[in-house]
Coordinates of C-alpha atoms in Angstrom, one line a residue:
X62 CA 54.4 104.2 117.8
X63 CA 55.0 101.8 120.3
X64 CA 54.7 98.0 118.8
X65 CA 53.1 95.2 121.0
X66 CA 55.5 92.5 121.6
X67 CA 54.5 88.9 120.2
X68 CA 56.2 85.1 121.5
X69 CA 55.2 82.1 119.6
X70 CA 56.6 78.8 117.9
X71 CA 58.1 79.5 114.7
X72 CA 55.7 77.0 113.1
X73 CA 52.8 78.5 115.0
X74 CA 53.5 82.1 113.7
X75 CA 53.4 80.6 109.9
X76 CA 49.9 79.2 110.5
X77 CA 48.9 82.6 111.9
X78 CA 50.7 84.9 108.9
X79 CA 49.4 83.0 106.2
X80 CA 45.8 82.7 107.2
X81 CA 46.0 86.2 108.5
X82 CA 44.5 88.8 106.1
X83 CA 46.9 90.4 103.7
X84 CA 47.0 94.1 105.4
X85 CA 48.7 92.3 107.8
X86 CA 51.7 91.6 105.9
X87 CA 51.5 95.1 104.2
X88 CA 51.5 95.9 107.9
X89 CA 54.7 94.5 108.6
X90 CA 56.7 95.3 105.6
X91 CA 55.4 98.8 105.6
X92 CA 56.7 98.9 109.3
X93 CA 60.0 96.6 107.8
X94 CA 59.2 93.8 110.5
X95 CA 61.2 91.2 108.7
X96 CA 58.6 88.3 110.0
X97 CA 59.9 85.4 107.4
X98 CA 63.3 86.0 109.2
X99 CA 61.6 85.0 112.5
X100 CA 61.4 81.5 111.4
X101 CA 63.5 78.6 111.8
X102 CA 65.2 77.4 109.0
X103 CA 64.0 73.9 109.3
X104 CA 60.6 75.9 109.2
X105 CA 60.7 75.7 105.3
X106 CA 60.9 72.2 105.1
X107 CA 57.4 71.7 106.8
X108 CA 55.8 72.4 104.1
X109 CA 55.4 70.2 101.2
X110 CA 53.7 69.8 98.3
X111 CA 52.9 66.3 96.7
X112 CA 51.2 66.2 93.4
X113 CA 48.0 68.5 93.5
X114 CA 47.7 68.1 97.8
X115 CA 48.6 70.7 100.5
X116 CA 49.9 69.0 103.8
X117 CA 50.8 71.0 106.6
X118 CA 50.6 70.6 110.4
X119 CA 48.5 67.8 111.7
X120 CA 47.1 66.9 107.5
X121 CA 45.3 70.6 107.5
X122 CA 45.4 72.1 103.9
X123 CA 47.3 75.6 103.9
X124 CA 48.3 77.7 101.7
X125 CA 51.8 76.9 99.9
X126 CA 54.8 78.2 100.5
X127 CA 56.6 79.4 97.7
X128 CA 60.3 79.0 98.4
X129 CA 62.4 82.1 96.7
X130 CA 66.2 81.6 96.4
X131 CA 67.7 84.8 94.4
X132 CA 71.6 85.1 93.8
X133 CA 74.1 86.6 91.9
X134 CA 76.3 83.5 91.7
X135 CA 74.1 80.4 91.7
X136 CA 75.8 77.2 91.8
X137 CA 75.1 74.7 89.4
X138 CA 76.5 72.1 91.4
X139 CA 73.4 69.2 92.2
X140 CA 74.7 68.1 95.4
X141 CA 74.8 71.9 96.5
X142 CA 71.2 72.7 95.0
X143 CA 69.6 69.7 96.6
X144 CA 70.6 70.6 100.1
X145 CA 67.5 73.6 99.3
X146 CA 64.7 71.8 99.3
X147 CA 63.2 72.9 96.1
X148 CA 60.6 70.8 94.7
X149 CA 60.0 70.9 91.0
X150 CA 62.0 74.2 90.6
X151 CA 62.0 77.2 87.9
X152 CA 65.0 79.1 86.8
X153 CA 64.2 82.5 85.9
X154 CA 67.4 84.5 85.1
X155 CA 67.5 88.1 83.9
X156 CA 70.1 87.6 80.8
X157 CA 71.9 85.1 78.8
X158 CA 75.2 85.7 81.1
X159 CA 75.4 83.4 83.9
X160 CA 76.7 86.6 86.2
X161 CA 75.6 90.1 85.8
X162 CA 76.9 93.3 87.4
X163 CA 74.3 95.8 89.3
X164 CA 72.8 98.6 86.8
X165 CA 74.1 101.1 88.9
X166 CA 77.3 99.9 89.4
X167 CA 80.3 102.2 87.9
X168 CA 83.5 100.4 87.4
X169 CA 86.6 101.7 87.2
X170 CA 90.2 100.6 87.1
X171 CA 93.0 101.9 88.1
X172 CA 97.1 100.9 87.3
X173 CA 99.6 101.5 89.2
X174 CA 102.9 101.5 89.3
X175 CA 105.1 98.7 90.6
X176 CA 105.4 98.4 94.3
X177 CA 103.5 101.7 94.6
X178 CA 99.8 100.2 95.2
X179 CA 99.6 101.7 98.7
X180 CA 100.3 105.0 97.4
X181 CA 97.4 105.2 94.5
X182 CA 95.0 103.5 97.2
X183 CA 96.0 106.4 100.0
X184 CA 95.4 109.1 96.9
X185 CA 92.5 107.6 96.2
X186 CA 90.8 107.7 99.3
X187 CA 92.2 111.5 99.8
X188 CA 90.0 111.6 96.0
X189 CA 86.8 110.3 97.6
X190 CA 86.9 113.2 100.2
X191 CA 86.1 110.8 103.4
X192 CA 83.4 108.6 101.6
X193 CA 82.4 105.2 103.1
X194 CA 85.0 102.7 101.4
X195 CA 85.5 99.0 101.7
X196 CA 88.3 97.9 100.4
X197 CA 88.8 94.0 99.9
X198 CA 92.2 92.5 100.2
X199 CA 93.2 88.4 98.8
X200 CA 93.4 87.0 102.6
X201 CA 93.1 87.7 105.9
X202 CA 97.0 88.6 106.8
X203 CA 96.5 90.9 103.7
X204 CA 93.7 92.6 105.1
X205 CA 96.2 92.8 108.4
X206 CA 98.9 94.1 107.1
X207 CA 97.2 96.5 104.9
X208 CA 94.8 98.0 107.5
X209 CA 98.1 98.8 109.5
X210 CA 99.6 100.0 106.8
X211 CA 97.2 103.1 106.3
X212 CA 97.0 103.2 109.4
X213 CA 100.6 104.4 109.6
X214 CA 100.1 107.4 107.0
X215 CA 100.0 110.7 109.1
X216 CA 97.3 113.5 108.6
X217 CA 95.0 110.9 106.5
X218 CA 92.3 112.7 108.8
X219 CA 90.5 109.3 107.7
X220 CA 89.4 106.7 110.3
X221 CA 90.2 103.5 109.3
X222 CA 89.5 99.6 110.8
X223 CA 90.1 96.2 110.0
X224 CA 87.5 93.6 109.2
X225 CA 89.0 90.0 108.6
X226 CA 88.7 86.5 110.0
X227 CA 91.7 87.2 112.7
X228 CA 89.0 89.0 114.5
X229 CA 87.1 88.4 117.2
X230 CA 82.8 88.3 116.2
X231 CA 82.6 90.8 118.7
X232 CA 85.2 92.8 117.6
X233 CA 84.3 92.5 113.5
X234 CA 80.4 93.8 114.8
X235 CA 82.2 96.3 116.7
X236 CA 83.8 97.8 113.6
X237 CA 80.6 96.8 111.4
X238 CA 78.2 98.7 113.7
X239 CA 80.5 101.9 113.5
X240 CA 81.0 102.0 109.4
X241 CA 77.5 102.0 109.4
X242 CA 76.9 105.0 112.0
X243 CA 79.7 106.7 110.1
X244 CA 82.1 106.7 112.5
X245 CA 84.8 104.9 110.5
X246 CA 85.2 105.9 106.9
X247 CA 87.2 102.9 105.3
X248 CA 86.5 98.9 106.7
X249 CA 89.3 97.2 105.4
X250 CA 88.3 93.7 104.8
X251 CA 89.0 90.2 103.9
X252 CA 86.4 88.2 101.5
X253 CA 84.3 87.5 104.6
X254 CA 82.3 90.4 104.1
X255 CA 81.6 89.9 100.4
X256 CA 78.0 87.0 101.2
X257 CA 75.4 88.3 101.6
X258 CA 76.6 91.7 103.7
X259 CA 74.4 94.4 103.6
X260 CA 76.2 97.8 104.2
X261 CA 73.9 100.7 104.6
X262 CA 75.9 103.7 103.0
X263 CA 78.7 101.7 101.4
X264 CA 78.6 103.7 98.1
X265 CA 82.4 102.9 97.4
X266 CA 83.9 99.4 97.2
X267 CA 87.7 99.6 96.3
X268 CA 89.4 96.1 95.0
X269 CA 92.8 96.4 96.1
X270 CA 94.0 92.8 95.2
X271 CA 92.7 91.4 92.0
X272 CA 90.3 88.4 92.4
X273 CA 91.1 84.6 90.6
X274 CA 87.4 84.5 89.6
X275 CA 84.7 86.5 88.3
X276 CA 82.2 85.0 91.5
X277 CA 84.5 86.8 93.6
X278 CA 84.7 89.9 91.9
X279 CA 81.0 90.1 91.8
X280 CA 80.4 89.4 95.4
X281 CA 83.1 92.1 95.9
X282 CA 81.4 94.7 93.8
X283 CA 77.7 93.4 95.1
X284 CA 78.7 95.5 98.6
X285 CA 77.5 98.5 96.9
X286 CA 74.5 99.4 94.4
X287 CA 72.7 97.4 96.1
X288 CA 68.8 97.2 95.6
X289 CA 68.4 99.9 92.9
X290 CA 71.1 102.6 94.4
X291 CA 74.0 103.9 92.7
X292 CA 77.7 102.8 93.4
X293 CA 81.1 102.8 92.2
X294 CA 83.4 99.8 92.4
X295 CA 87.5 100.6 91.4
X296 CA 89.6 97.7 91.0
X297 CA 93.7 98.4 91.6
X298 CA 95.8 97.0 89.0
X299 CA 99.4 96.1 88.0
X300 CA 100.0 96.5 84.6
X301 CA 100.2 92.8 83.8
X302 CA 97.1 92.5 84.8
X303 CA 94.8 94.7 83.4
X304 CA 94.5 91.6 80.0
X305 CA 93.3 89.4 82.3
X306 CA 91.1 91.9 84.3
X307 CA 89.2 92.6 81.4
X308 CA 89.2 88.8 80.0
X309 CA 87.5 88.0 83.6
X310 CA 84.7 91.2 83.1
X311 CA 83.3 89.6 80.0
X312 CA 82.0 86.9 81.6
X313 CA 79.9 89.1 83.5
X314 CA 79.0 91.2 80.2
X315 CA 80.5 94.2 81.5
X316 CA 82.7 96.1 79.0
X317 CA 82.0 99.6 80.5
X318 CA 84.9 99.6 82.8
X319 CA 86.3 103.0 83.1
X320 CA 89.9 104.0 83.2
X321 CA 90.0 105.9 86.3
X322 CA 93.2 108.2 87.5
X323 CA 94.9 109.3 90.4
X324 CA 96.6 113.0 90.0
X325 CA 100.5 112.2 89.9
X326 CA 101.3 115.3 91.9
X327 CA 99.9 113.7 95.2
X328 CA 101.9 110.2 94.3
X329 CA 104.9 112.3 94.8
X330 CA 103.7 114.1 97.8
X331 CA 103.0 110.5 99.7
X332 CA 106.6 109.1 98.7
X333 CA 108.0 110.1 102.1
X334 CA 104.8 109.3 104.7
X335 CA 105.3 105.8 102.3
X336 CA 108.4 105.2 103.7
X337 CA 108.5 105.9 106.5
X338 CA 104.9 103.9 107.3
X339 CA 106.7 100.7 105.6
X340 CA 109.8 101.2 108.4
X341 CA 106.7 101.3 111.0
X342 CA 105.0 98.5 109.6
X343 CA 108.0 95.8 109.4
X344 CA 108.6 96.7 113.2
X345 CA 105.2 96.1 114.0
X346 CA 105.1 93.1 111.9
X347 CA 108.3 91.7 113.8
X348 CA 106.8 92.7 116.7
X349 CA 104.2 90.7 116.6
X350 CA 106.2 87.6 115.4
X351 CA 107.9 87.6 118.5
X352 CA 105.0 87.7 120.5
X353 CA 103.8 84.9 118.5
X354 CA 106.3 83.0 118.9
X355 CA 106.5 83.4 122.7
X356 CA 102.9 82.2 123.0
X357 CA 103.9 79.7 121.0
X358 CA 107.5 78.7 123.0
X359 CA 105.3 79.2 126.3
X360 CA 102.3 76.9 125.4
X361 CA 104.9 74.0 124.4
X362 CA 106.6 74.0 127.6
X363 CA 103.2 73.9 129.2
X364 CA 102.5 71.0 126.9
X365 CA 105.9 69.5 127.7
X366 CA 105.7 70.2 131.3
X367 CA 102.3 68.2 131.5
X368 CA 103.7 65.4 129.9
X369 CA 106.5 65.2 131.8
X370 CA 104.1 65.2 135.3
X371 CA 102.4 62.5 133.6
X372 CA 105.1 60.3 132.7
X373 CA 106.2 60.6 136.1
X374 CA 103.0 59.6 137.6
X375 CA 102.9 56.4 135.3
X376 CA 106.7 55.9 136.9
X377 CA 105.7 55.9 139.8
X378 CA 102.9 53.6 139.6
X379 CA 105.0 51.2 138.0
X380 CA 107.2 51.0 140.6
X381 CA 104.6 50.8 143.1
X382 CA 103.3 47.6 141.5
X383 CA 106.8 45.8 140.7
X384 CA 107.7 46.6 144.7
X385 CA 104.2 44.5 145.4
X386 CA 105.2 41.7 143.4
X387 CA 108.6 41.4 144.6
X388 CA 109.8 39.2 147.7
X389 CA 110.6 41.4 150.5
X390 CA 111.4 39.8 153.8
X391 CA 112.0 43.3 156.7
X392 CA 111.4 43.6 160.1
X393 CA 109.7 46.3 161.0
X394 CA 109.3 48.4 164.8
X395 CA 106.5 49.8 164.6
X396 CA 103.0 49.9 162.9
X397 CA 103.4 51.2 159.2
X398 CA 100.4 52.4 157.0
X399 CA 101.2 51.3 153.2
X400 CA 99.3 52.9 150.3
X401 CA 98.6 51.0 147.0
X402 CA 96.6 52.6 144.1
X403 CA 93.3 51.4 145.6
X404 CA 93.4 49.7 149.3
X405 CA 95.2 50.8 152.3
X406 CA 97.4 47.8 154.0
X407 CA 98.3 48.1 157.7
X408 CA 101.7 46.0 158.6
X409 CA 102.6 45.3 162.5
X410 CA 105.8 44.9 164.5
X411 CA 107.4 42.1 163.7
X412 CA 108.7 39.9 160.5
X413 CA 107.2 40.5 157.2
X414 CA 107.1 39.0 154.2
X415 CA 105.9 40.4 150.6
X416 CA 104.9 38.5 148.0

């Protein structure tokens, strides 16, 4: 069915949506229009309600709006809350816990040995049989190096990209927009996927660097099991920190986590694509130091060089005006055209005196 298209003020399409009839709205959810979307932001805030009286546009009574803010995190800091607007708000929470895990959500864990984390995340993935993944790294040069490193492995038969802050917009919806067709199996990303992301088909999320805090974690795990739909979250460990991995779930009222296991057998078959992808990764890592650092080296001669052009400029002025207020007696033989910073002087034959 081809839809009509409609243009109109963001404030003009709220007066007609809520006097419309409601098999509108059915309308548009049923045809997932998301209409409140089309609305400006500041849109929200023209609507008030003082006491027992309506205002809207021009002092006509309209319907209110009821403003819905739903999170898994909410702040409790005032400064933050007031910036929403609310006026005379509820709380409604769905347990005592301040944070709560998705229903559907499977946790597991998953300890490895020291300095072999690459190797139980490559097994891992080979486990999940080409299964959308995220995996979440601590920062963006994390997410970097980490992406590269899979990257590296041969006959993964696994496509794999990089989703982190270093990138482009363009480029991280580029890599978005193929996850979500399936083209790419793992998005290797930094915490800047973990608000308010929704990933159709992300059914896996894999924690590769522990989070500091439990807000993290859950907007990590939130990726997946998202709006009543199963999903599994696994968390790599070291085996110091699996005390303070579970200290950090029981905040969130989850002490379901599973101990999950990789088969040891394909640990051993990695060991040698492991090495040899680390020796690939440091050279790729120094390579693109030094090219770093020749951007760098070239943009400060650029910067030094303009500097330098200036300073010379400002010498030369200088000059210019000490020569003008210096006593010069010459004689000159012909007609001679002198240039100052803002007049032109014209000096005949003859004797001449500056002053």
């Amino acid at each position: 069915m081809k839809l009509p298209h409609c243009w109109a003020w963001p404030q003009a399409l709220l007066q007609f949506l809520v006097s419309a009839s409601s098999s509108l709205v059915y309308v548009l959810q049923a045809l997932d229009i998301p209409w409140m979307k089309l609305l400006s932001p500041g849109s929200y805030h023209m609507y008030s309600t003082v006491g027992s009286v309506e205002r809207g546009f021009k002092s006509k009574a309209y319907p209110s709006l009821v403003k819905m803010v739903l999170s898994a995190t909410l702040t409790q800091d005032p400064s933050k809350l007031a910036q929403l607007g609310l006026h005379h708000p509820l709380l409604l929470t769905t347990g005592q816990r301040r944070y709560r895990l998705p229903e559907r959500l499977e946790s597991f864990q998953l300890t490895c040995e020291s300095k072999l984390k690459p190797l139980y995340l490559v097994a891992l993935l080979q486990t999940l049989q080409g299964e959308k993944c995220i995996v979440f790294a601590s920062s963006v040069e994390s997410t970097h190096r980490l992406c590269t490193l899979l990257n590296f492995f041969g006959d993964l038969q696994i496509k794999i990209e990089e989703y982190s802050g270093l990138q482009r917009q363009s480029v991280r919806s580029k890599a978005l927009k193929a996850f979500r067709a399936g083209d790419i199996q793992v998005l290797v990303s930094s915490d800047a996927m973990t608000r308010g992301m929704d990933v159709e088909g992300g059914t896996n999320v894999i924690i590769y660097d522990i989070p500091a805090y439990i807000k993290t974690y859950i907007h990590r795990a939130g990726r997946t099991a998202r709006a009543g739909q199963a999903g599994r979250c696994f968390t790599l460990l070291w085996k110091d920190e699996v005390k303070r991995f579970k200290k950090m779930l029981q905040k969130a009222d989850n002490n379901s986590c599973l101990v999950y296991s990789v088969p040891s057998d394909s640990i051993e078959l990695l060991r040698s694509a492991f090495t040899s992808a680390l020796q690939k990764l440091k050279e790729s890592i120094e390579s693109e130091s030094y090219k770093k650092c020749q951007i760098k080296l070239k943009s400060s001669r650029m910067v030094k060089r303009k500097e330098l052009n200036n300073s010379k400029v400002v010498n030369n002025q200088t000059a210019t005006t000490q020569l003008l207020h210096q006593s010069v007696k010459t004689t000159l033989s012909c007609p001679v055209l002198f240039s100052t910073q803002n007049f032109w002087i014209m000096l005949n034959p003859g004797l001449v005196e500056c002053t």
